[in-house]
Each structure stands twice: as C-alpha cells, then as structure tokens.
Coordinates of C-alpha atoms (C1' of nucleotides) in Angstrom, one line a residue:
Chain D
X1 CA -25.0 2.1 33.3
X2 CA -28.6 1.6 33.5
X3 CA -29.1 2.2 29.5
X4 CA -26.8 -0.1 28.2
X5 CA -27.9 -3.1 26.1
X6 CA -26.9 -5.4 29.1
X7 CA -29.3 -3.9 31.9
X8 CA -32.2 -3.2 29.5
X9 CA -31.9 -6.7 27.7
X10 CA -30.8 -9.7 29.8
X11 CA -32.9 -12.0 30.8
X12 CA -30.8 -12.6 34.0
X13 CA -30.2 -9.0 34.8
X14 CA -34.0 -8.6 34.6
X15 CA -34.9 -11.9 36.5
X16 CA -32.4 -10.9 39.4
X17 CA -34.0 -6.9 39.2
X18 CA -37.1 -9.1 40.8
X19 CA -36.2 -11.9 42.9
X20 CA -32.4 -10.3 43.3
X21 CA -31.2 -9.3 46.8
X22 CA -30.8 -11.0 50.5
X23 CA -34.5 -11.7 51.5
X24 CA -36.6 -12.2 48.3
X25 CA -36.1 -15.9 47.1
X26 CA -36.1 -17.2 50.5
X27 CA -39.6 -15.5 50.9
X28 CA -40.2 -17.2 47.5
X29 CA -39.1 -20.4 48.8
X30 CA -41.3 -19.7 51.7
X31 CA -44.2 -19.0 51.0
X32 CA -44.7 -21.8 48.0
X33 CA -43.8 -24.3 50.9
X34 CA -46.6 -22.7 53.2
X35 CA -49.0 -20.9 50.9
X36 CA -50.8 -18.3 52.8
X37 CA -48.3 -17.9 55.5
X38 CA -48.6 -14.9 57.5
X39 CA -46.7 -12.0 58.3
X40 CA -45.5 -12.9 62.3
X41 CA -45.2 -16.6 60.7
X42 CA -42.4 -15.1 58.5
X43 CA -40.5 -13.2 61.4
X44 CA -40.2 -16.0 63.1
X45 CA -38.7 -18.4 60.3
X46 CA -36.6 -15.9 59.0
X47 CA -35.5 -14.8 62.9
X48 CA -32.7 -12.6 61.1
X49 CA -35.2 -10.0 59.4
X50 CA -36.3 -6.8 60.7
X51 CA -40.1 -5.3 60.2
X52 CA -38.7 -2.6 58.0
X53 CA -37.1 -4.9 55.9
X54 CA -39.2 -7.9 55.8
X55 CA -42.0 -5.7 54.5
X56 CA -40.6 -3.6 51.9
X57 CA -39.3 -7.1 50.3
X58 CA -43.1 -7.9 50.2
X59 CA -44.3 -4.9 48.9
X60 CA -41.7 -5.1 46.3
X61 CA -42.5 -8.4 45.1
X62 CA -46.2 -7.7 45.2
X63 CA -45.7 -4.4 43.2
X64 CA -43.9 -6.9 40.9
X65 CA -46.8 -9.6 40.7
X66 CA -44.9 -12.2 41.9
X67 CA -46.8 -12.5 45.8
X68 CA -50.6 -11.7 46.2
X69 CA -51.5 -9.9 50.0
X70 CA -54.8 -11.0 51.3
X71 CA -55.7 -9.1 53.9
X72 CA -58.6 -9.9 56.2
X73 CA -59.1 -7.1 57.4
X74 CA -59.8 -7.9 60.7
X75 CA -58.8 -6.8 64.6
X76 CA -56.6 -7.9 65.0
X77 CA -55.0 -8.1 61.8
X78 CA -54.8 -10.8 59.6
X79 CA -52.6 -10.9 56.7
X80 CA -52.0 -13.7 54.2
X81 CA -49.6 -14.0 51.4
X82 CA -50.0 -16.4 48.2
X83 CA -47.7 -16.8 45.2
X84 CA -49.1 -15.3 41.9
X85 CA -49.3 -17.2 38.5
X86 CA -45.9 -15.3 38.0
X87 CA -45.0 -16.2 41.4
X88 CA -45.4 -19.5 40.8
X89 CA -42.9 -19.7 37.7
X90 CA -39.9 -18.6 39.6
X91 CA -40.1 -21.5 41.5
X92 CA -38.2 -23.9 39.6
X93 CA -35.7 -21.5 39.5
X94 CA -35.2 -20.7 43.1
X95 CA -35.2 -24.5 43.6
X96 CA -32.7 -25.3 40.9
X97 CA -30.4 -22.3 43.1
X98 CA -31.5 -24.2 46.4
X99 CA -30.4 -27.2 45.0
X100 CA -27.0 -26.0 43.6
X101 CA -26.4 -24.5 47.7
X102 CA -27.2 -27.5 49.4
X103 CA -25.2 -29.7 47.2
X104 CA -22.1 -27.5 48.1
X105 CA -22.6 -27.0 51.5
X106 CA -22.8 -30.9 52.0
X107 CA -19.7 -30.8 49.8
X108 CA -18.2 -28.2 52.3
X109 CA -18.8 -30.1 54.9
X110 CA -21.7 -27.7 56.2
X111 CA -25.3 -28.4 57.1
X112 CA -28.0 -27.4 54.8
X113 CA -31.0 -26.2 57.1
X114 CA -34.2 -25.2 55.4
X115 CA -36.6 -23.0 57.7
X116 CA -39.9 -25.0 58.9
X117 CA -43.1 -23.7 60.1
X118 CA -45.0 -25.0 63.0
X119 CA -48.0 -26.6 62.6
X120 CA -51.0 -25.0 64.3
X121 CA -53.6 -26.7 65.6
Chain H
X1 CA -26.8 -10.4 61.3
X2 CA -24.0 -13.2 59.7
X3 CA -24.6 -15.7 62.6
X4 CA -28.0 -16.6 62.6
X5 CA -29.4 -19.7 61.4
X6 CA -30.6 -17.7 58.3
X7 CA -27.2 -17.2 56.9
X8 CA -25.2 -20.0 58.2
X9 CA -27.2 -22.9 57.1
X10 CA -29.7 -21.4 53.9
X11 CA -28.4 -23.1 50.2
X12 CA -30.0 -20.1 49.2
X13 CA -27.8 -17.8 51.0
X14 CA -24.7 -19.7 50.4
X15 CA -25.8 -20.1 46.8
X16 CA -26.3 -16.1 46.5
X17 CA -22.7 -15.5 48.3
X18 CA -21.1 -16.8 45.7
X19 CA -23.6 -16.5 42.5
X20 CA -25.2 -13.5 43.1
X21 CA -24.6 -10.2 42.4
X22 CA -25.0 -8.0 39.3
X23 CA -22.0 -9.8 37.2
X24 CA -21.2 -13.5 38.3
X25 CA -24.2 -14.9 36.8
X26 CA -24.2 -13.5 33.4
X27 CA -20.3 -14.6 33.3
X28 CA -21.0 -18.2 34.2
X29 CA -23.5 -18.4 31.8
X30 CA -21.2 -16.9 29.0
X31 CA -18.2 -19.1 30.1
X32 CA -20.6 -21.9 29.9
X33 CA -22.1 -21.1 26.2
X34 CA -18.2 -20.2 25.0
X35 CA -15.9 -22.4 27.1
X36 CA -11.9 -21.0 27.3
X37 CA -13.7 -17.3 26.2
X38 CA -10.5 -14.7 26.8
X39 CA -10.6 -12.1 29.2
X40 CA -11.0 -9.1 26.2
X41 CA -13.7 -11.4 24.7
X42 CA -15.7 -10.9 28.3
X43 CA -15.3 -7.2 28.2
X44 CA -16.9 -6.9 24.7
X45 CA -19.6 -9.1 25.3
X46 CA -20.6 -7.1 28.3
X47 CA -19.7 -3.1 27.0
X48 CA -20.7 -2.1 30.1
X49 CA -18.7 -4.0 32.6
X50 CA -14.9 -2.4 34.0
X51 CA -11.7 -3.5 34.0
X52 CA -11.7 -3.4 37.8
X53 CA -15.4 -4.7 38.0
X54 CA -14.8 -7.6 35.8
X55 CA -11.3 -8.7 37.2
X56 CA -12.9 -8.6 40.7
X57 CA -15.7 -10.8 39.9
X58 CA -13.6 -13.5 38.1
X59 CA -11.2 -14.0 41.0
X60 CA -13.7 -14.6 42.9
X61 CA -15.6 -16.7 40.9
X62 CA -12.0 -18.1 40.7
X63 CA -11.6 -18.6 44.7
X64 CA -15.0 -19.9 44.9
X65 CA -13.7 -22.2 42.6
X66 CA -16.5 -22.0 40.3
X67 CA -13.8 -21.4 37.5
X68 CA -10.7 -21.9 36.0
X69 CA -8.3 -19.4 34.8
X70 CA -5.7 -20.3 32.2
X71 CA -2.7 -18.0 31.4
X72 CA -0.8 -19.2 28.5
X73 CA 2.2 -17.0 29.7
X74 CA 2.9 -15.2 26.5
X75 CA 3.3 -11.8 25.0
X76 CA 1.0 -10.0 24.6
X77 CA -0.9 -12.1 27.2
X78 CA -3.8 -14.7 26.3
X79 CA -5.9 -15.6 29.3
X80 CA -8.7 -18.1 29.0
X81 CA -12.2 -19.2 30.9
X82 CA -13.3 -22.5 32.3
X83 CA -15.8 -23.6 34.4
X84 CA -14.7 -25.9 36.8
X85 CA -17.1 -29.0 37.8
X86 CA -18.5 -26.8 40.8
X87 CA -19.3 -24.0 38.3
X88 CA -20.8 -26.7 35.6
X89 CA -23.1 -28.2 38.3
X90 CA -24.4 -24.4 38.9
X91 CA -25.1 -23.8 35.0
X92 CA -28.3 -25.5 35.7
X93 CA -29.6 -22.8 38.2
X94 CA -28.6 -19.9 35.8
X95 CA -30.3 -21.3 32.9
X96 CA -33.7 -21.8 35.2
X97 CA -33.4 -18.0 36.1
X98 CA -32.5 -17.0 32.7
X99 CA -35.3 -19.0 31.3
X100 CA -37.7 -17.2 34.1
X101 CA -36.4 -13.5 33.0
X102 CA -37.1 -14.2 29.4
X103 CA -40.6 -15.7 29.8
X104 CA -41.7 -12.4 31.8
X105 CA -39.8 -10.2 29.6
X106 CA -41.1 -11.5 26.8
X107 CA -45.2 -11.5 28.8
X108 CA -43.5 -7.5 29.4
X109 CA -42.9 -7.0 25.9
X110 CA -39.3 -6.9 26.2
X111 CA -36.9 -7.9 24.5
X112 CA -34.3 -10.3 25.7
X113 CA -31.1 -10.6 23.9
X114 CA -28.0 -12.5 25.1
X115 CA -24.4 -11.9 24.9
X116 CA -22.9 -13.1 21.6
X117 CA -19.1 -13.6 20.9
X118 CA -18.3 -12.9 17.1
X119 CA -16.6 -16.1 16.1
X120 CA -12.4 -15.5 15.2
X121 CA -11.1 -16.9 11.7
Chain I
dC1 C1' -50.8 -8.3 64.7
dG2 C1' -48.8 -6.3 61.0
dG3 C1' -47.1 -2.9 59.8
dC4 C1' -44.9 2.6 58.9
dA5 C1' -41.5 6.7 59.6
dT6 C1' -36.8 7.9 60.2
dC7 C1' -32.3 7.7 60.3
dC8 C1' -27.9 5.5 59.1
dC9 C1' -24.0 3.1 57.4
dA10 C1' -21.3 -0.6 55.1
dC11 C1' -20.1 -2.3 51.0
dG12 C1' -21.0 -3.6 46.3
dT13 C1' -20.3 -1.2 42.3
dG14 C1' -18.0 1.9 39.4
dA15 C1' -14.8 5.9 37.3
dT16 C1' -10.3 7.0 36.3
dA17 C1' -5.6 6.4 35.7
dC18 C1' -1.6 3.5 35.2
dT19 C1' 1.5 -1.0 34.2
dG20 C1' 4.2 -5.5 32.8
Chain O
dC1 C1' -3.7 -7.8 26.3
dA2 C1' -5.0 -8.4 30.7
dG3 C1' -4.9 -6.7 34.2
dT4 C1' -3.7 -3.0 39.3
dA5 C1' -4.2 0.8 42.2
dT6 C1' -7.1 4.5 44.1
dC7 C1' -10.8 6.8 45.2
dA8 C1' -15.8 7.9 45.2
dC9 C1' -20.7 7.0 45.6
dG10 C1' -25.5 5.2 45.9
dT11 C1' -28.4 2.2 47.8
dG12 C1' -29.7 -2.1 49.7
dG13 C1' -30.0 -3.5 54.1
dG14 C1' -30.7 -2.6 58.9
dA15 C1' -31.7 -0.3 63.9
dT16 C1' -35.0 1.9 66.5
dG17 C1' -39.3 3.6 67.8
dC18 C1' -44.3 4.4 67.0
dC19 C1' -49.2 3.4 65.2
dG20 C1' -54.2 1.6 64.2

DNA sequence: CGGCATCCCACGTGATACTG
DNA sequence: CAGTATCACGTGGGATGCCG
C-alpha cells in the first residue's frame, strides 16, 4: 500500500524512506564525525560494505539532499563528501538511535564499538 | 556479512535490528502516545497494516522486550499494549526521527498527520 | 582512486483464508 | 476480538568483474 494515508503521511515512514535501510545512518553518523571523508576512507571503516552498495547509498542520500559530493576532479580521483543543511538535522536523530543501541548493548552485556578514522598526516 | 565488526558491535545496527523496519517504529510511538491501546485499536489506526504483518511485529517487539502484552483472558478477547522500560527509553529516538520527518515534510510541502485513536465512552 | 554494469538471491513484507 | 497458517512476491542488499 503505497497510497494509503500511512505511507503518504507519516512523518516516520517518510523520515525512514531517507535515512531507512542497513548502510545510510551509519554513513550519516560517519561522515558528521569526519566531514569531508572520502570514498576509500569509508570502505575501510565500514570493512563490511561492497562498492556497489556503498555508492548507491551515497547517491541516494545525495539525490535526497542530505550528503553534498565534492569532487576534485583530479587523477587520480578525489572525492569528498559533506553533510547538507538537511544533512545536518538528522543528526540528533541518528544520535538519539545510537544512543538508545549502545545503552542496550552495554545492558546486554555486549561492547558498543563505534568505527574511527585514522588520522593522516 | 553478520560477523564483521560492522554488525556485531554498531548501536546503530543493533538499534535498527530491533527498531527498524517499516512497522515497529510507528507502533512504539502509538503505544507510547496511547499506553494499554488493544490489538483492534492498532489495526485501525494503521488501515493499512495485516493481521499477519501486525501480529509479527508485536511479538517481536514483544521478545525484544521492548513491550508488554496483556491478555485479560476473556471472551471475546481483550489484549492490551505496554511499553516496557527498554521500549520507554527508546521513545526518545522515535520522537527525534519523527520530529526530523515532519520538519522536511513540512520544508516538502507535505503534510504530516499522525495516527489518532477515537477516544471510547 | 572511486566508481559502474550485471546478475542474483534471501527475506521482509503482504494477500488470503481460517480459528478459538 | 485477536489472532494462525500458508503461500507469494519485490526489492534491498550483495558478489563479481571491469573502467577512466
């Protein structure tokens, strides 16, 4: 049911439309920890992800104005990505979510691990 | 890939296991704005939602142990909806997302509406 | 380095019918 | 009223290989 007043009017069904899915509030999470991260930066954080994968979740969120792509355009390539304004306002709630997991995973007795980026110098 | 790092230590991922999906949201944040809400109540609010859809997502919301489920044991049966502390300390998280979706559906023009339960005399 | 083109499959979701 | 039992399907997610 994609015309029912459920899909076309809540706010939740519309929010999780966007940042919805396996990949797309960790890049969230990501990239507003290390704004202007790069592509092979992102591969390596999120070991788990696949090319195909990793950059239709970036096109998507970009088509959605949540992520802004700067590319450099340079050999060899050089890609950035940036939260939008829009971008920017999911953040409290992909924290508030983050929050919620890690305090029941410490509850569960599991370890909460948050990817890191190395430094480069 | 369900032993990498990615899914065994994110909060986001553990958060998303047991929050996400199209359905477990929306019903925490009804059971939350119409605590012991009955099982027929549910289906009304959401007109688009199954019997076998809806039953699937409480018991695991259930097992989770996000909520509770009361059964007065009577005929014709009367069922009733809590949130348990685990789901209470979540409500925060759905509220930030909710607020998210209705800012940009409201900057999209949009209207968001949420589920109402008509009030019983 | 940062992708794209293909192919593929599990599984989350749902339709339909029936029950205590 | 509050569910079960089956069956069916679309698509989100992924594997693999190639390109500028």
């Amino acid at each position: 049911m994609k015309n029912d007043p459920m899909s076309r009017h809540c706010p939740i069904v519309y929010a999780m439309d966007r940042i919805g899915g396996k990949w797309k509030m960790p890049l969230i999470w990501l990239i507003h920890q290390y704004p202007g991260v790069r592509y092979g930066q992102i591969r390596k954080a999120y070991a788990g992800i696949t090319n195909t994968v990793l950059t239709r979740a970036l096109q998507e969120l970009e088509q959605d104005g949540l992520i802004r792509r700067v590319d450099f355009e340079e050999v060899p390539p050089r890609v950035e990505y940036h939260l939008t304004g829009k971008g920017k306002a999911a953040v409290p709630a992909v924290l508030a979510i983050t929050d919620w997991g890690r305090e029941q995973m410490e509850a569960d007795g599991k370890r909460p691990l948050l990817a890191v980026i190395e430094e480069e110098k």
